[in-house]
Tab-separated table of C-alpha atoms in Angstrom:
chain	number	residue	atom	x	y	z
A	1	MET	CA	4.040	-7.582	39.602
A	2	SER	CA	4.007	-10.499	37.404
A	3	ALA	CA	4.672	-10.113	33.829
A	4	ALA	CA	1.492	-11.551	32.150
A	5	ALA	CA	-0.316	-8.395	34.695
A	6	ALA	CA	2.379	-6.085	33.534
A	7	GLU	CA	1.287	-6.961	29.922
A	8	GLU	CA	-2.344	-6.553	30.729
A	9	ARG	CA	-1.731	-3.279	32.103
A	10	ARG	CA	-0.333	-2.011	28.555
A	11	SER	CA	-2.080	0.232	26.407
A	12	PRO	CA	-3.681	-1.536	23.533
A	13	GLY	CA	-1.203	-0.680	20.424
A	14	TRP	CA	1.481	0.263	23.155
A	15	ARG	CA	4.781	-0.775	20.127
A	16	GLY	CA	2.902	1.719	17.880
A	17	ARG	CA	-0.010	2.992	15.983
A	18	ILE	CA	0.235	3.311	12.271
A	19	GLY	CA	-3.068	5.721	11.626
A	20	ILE	CA	-4.855	4.664	7.556
A	21	VAL	CA	-6.652	7.139	5.851
A	22	GLN	CA	-8.399	5.276	4.157
A	23	PRO	CA	-11.555	5.993	1.150
A	24	SER	CA	-14.911	4.974	2.459
A	25	PRO	CA	-15.193	1.756	-0.132
A	26	GLY	CA	-11.943	0.120	1.115
A	27	VAL	CA	-11.244	-2.075	3.668
A	28	MET	CA	-8.543	-5.030	2.367
A	29	LEU	CA	-6.127	-3.599	4.598
A	30	GLU	CA	-8.429	-4.318	7.794
A	31	TYR	CA	-8.654	-7.757	6.223
A	32	GLU	CA	-5.248	-8.223	5.329
A	33	TRP	CA	-2.980	-6.637	7.969
A	34	PRO	CA	-3.936	-8.320	11.033
A	35	ARG	CA	-2.539	-11.089	10.003
A	36	TRP	CA	0.975	-9.560	9.359
A	37	LEU	CA	1.853	-7.031	12.045
A	38	PRO	CA	3.595	-7.472	15.050
A	39	ASP	CA	1.940	-8.018	18.734
A	40	ASP	CA	0.572	-4.986	19.906
A	41	VAL	CA	0.735	-2.817	16.761
A	42	LEU	CA	-2.452	-1.393	15.739
A	43	PHE	CA	-3.531	0.299	12.990
A	44	PRO	CA	-6.922	2.824	13.616
A	45	VAL	CA	-8.826	3.863	10.392
A	46	ALA	CA	-10.217	6.918	9.442
A	47	ARG	CA	-12.369	6.779	6.412
A	48	VAL	CA	-13.268	9.642	4.282
A	49	ALA	CA	-15.959	10.007	1.865
A	50	MET	CA	-15.111	9.136	-2.011
A	51	ARG	CA	-17.673	10.072	-4.252
A	52	ASP	CA	-16.593	8.140	-7.386
A	53	ALA	CA	-13.437	7.528	-9.305
A	54	THR	CA	-12.893	9.792	-11.329
A	55	ALA	CA	-10.264	12.619	-10.899
A	56	VAL	CA	-12.770	15.065	-9.446
A	57	GLY	CA	-13.500	12.273	-6.628
A	58	TYR	CA	-9.710	11.661	-6.065
A	59	ARG	CA	-9.296	15.183	-5.804
A	60	GLY	CA	-12.161	15.621	-3.260
A	61	VAL	CA	-10.235	12.235	-1.115
A	62	VAL	CA	-7.068	14.339	-1.149
A	63	GLU	CA	-8.539	17.833	-0.135
A	64	GLN	CA	-10.242	15.588	3.445
A	65	ALA	CA	-6.232	13.381	3.869
A	66	PRO	CA	-4.858	16.137	6.437
A	67	ALA	CA	-7.741	16.428	8.101
A	68	ALA	CA	-8.280	13.039	8.748
A	69	ALA	CA	-4.566	13.049	10.204
A	70	HIS	CA	-5.159	15.308	12.532
A	71	GLU	CA	-8.072	13.110	13.841
A	72	LEU	CA	-5.697	9.573	13.692
A	73	ALA	CA	-2.847	11.517	15.654
A	74	LYS	CA	-5.655	11.795	18.572
A	75	ALA	CA	-5.368	8.419	18.357
A	76	GLY	CA	-2.019	7.622	19.352
A	77	ALA	CA	-0.662	7.249	16.097
A	78	GLY	CA	3.202	7.199	15.464
A	79	VAL	CA	2.978	7.439	11.641
A	80	VAL	CA	-0.190	8.515	9.416
A	81	ALA	CA	-0.283	6.874	5.754
A	82	PHE	CA	-2.697	7.713	3.097
A	83	ALA	CA	-3.551	4.391	1.931
A	84	CYS	CA	-5.152	5.183	-1.866
A	85	THR	CA	-2.624	4.533	-4.509
A	86	ILE	CA	-4.753	6.137	-7.501
A	87	GLY	CA	-5.519	9.118	-4.938
A	88	SER	CA	-1.622	9.255	-4.751
A	89	VAL	CA	-0.352	9.606	-8.128
A	90	PHE	CA	-2.906	10.797	-10.455
A	91	GLU	CA	-1.648	13.930	-10.589
A	92	GLY	CA	1.988	12.836	-10.357
A	93	ALA	CA	5.004	12.859	-8.136
A	94	GLY	CA	4.852	16.786	-7.179
A	95	PRO	CA	0.617	17.022	-5.697
A	96	GLU	CA	1.600	14.059	-4.069
A	97	ALA	CA	4.674	15.248	-2.270
A	98	GLU	CA	2.668	17.960	-1.386
A	99	LEU	CA	-0.197	16.014	-0.028
A	100	VAL	CA	2.424	14.374	2.399
A	101	GLU	CA	3.618	17.619	3.579
A	102	ARG	CA	-0.149	18.917	4.349
A	103	MET	CA	-0.768	15.536	5.896
A	104	THR	CA	2.513	16.331	8.641
A	105	ALA	CA	1.343	19.847	8.843
A	106	ALA	CA	-2.002	18.858	9.771
A	107	SER	CA	-0.502	15.721	12.430
A	108	GLY	CA	2.815	16.650	13.353
A	109	LEU	CA	3.410	13.256	12.700
A	110	PRO	CA	5.669	11.965	9.797
A	111	ALA	CA	3.367	10.958	6.447
A	112	LEU	CA	3.371	8.452	3.791
A	113	SER	CA	1.282	7.698	0.569
A	114	LEU	CA	1.095	4.834	-1.220
A	115	GLY	CA	2.514	5.556	-4.606
A	116	SER	CA	6.107	6.724	-2.956
A	117	THR	CA	5.929	4.134	-0.956
A	118	SER	CA	5.978	1.622	-3.300
A	119	LEU	CA	8.497	3.597	-5.388
A	120	ALA	CA	10.733	3.056	-1.913
A	121	ALA	CA	9.737	-0.434	-2.139
A	122	LEU	CA	10.855	-1.184	-5.707
A	123	HIS	CA	13.698	0.197	-5.247
A	124	ALA	CA	14.794	-1.684	-2.660
A	125	VAL	CA	14.197	-4.561	-4.231
A	126	GLY	CA	16.143	-3.544	-7.432
A	127	ALA	CA	13.483	-2.980	-9.897
A	128	SER	CA	13.471	-0.788	-12.914
A	129	ARG	CA	11.406	-2.135	-15.671
A	130	ILE	CA	8.420	-3.104	-14.406
A	131	ALA	CA	4.778	-5.298	-15.153
A	132	VAL	CA	1.703	-3.690	-13.161
A	133	LEU	CA	-1.043	-6.095	-12.259
A	134	THR	CA	-4.086	-4.065	-11.866
A	135	PRO	CA	-8.064	-4.236	-12.116
A	136	TYR	CA	-8.299	-0.669	-13.499
A	137	SER	CA	-10.008	0.949	-16.649
A	138	ASP	CA	-7.546	1.837	-19.487
A	139	ALA	CA	-7.864	5.411	-18.113
A	140	VAL	CA	-6.770	4.769	-14.573
A	141	ASN	CA	-3.662	2.360	-16.008
A	142	GLY	CA	-2.702	5.216	-17.754
A	143	TRP	CA	-2.892	7.344	-14.711
A	144	VAL	CA	-0.026	4.656	-13.303
A	145	GLY	CA	2.028	4.115	-16.002
A	146	GLY	CA	2.392	8.261	-16.453
A	147	TYR	CA	3.508	8.460	-12.655
A	148	LEU	CA	5.970	5.543	-12.377
A	149	THR	CA	7.472	6.862	-16.081
A	150	GLU	CA	7.680	9.852	-14.639
A	151	CYS	CA	9.697	8.572	-11.932
A	152	GLY	CA	12.131	6.843	-13.474
A	153	PHE	CA	10.549	3.334	-13.612
A	154	ALA	CA	9.926	1.900	-17.300
A	155	VAL	CA	6.858	0.032	-17.944
A	156	GLU	CA	6.858	-2.898	-18.989
A	157	GLY	CA	3.160	-3.815	-19.722
A	158	PHE	CA	-0.293	-3.618	-17.030
A	159	ILE	CA	-1.615	-7.181	-16.754
A	160	SER	CA	-5.772	-6.921	-16.464
A	161	THR	CA	-7.608	-8.840	-13.306
A	162	PRO	CA	-11.071	-10.649	-14.913
A	163	VAL	CA	-12.848	-8.234	-12.941
A	164	ASP	CA	-12.788	-4.858	-12.206
A	165	ILE	CA	-12.576	-2.951	-9.077
A	166	VAL	CA	-15.682	-3.423	-7.068
A	167	THR	CA	-15.573	-6.597	-6.771
A	168	VAL	CA	-11.710	-7.865	-7.498
A	169	GLY	CA	-11.279	-8.416	-3.657
A	170	ASN	CA	-13.567	-11.610	-3.925
A	171	LEU	CA	-10.930	-13.157	-6.085
A	172	PRO	CA	-9.132	-15.466	-3.590
A	173	SER	CA	-5.173	-14.976	-3.279
A	174	ALA	CA	-4.330	-18.199	-5.648
A	175	GLU	CA	-6.209	-16.877	-7.998
A	176	ILE	CA	-4.353	-13.535	-7.642
A	177	ALA	CA	-1.088	-15.037	-8.118
A	178	GLU	CA	-1.922	-17.454	-11.172
A	179	ILE	CA	-3.130	-14.541	-13.320
A	180	ALA	CA	0.219	-12.477	-12.061
A	181	VAL	CA	2.730	-15.072	-13.045
A	182	GLN	CA	0.593	-16.106	-17.076
A	183	GLY	CA	0.988	-12.400	-17.229
A	184	LEU	CA	4.768	-12.041	-16.608
A	185	ALA	CA	5.497	-15.004	-18.773
A	186	ARG	CA	4.015	-12.525	-21.238
A	187	LEU	CA	6.300	-9.378	-19.806
A	188	THR	CA	9.673	-11.199	-20.176
A	189	GLY	CA	11.271	-7.704	-20.370
A	190	ALA	CA	9.579	-7.156	-17.031
A	191	ASP	CA	12.350	-7.542	-13.402
A	192	ALA	CA	9.246	-6.634	-10.781
A	193	LEU	CA	6.126	-6.896	-10.470
A	194	TRP	CA	3.502	-3.909	-9.038
A	195	ILE	CA	0.530	-4.211	-7.645
A	196	PRO	CA	-0.978	-0.812	-6.890
A	197	CYS	CA	-4.795	-1.595	-5.893
A	198	THR	CA	-5.241	-2.212	-2.000
A	199	ALA	CA	-8.770	-3.760	-3.022
A	200	ILE	CA	-6.813	-7.135	-4.520
A	201	ARG	CA	-6.006	-9.573	-1.738
A	202	THR	CA	-2.572	-9.948	-1.953
A	203	LEU	CA	-0.518	-10.526	1.233
A	204	ASP	CA	-0.985	-14.176	0.544
A	205	ALA	CA	-0.170	-14.171	-3.044
A	206	ILE	CA	2.647	-12.413	-2.971
A	207	GLU	CA	5.351	-15.315	-2.227
A	208	ALA	CA	3.991	-17.968	-4.300
A	209	ILE	CA	4.329	-15.058	-7.397
A	210	GLU	CA	7.638	-14.495	-6.217
A	211	GLY	CA	8.730	-18.868	-6.094
A	212	ARG	CA	7.138	-19.217	-9.148
A	213	SER	CA	7.905	-16.026	-11.490
A	214	GLY	CA	11.442	-16.316	-10.301
A	215	LEU	CA	10.506	-11.860	-9.586
A	216	PRO	CA	10.390	-9.527	-6.594
A	217	ALA	CA	6.374	-9.180	-6.048
A	218	ILE	CA	5.358	-5.609	-4.670
A	219	SER	CA	2.288	-4.625	-3.838
A	220	ALA	CA	0.639	-1.168	-2.120
A	221	SER	CA	-0.388	-2.705	1.039
A	222	GLN	CA	2.953	-5.224	1.881
A	223	ALA	CA	5.228	-1.881	0.526
A	224	LEU	CA	3.007	0.447	3.268
A	225	LEU	CA	3.174	-2.597	5.655
A	226	TRP	CA	6.773	-2.722	5.858
A	227	ARG	CA	7.152	1.733	5.312
A	228	SER	CA	5.208	2.314	8.175
A	229	LEU	CA	7.051	-0.457	10.466
A	230	ALA	CA	10.467	1.122	9.839
A	231	PHE	CA	9.016	4.771	10.634
A	232	LEU	CA	7.936	3.148	14.072
A	233	ASP	CA	11.698	1.458	14.352
A	234	LEU	CA	10.031	-1.586	13.739
A	235	ALA	CA	11.891	-2.424	10.763
A	236	GLY	CA	11.627	-6.473	10.227
A	237	ALA	CA	9.101	-7.494	13.139
A	238	GLY	CA	5.802	-9.247	12.157
A	239	ARG	CA	5.480	-11.520	9.795
A	240	PRO	CA	7.656	-11.710	6.951
A	241	CYS	CA	6.166	-11.006	3.144
A	242	GLY	CA	8.376	-11.768	0.515
A	243	ARG	CA	11.716	-10.705	-1.220
A	244	LEU	CA	11.064	-6.603	0.477
A	245	PHE	CA	10.821	-8.053	3.841
A	246	GLN	CA	14.333	-9.031	3.336
A	247	THR	CA	16.004	-5.823	2.587
A	248	THR	CA	15.258	-4.613	6.025
């Protein structure tokens, strides 16, 4: 059998599958990730209902995540990930760790969440004083800032997008980069940028932000991609995305 024929007989995603638990409105991972993943890595997505962007709504998303992780195991995932940053962080690091444990118990797989995955990425680039770019309300920014502080980071300030989370995905990557660079010029104490919202087009913006600001830029989408590939023993595979991928 030729190599090409053998390749065709392999199952799609034979190198690895990343199971994504996604709140129902989210689509940006599915838009961005395919251009950055290694060949023959898939990411099946299980959507969970989200009533609204309140604490009650996020608790509902969290409660559905273990069952969704269980279903993703049936799709051959090698790792499962809760792809909702605010759902990961709004009640703090302890409840986030409990969610990861519940997802692992339900699926039999290693589990990730966007808060702790982003923290690992920030540590990997040596960050401690964080500027945060979001489309969130002041109340939600308060959850984000409280989480970072609880986990030992200093929050230098927030950079707001000109539109909210409903329409922020419409902003092109070049505009996101410009917003970030201008904000970092104001927050001179920061040693890194974090973009927690997965609704923002970040993967094409990161290298521009880093090149113009001189600082590492971490997005939740990028951090999850980086960490998931490591769990599949594919660290460094695929298209590199910023300084973070130079740490593998």
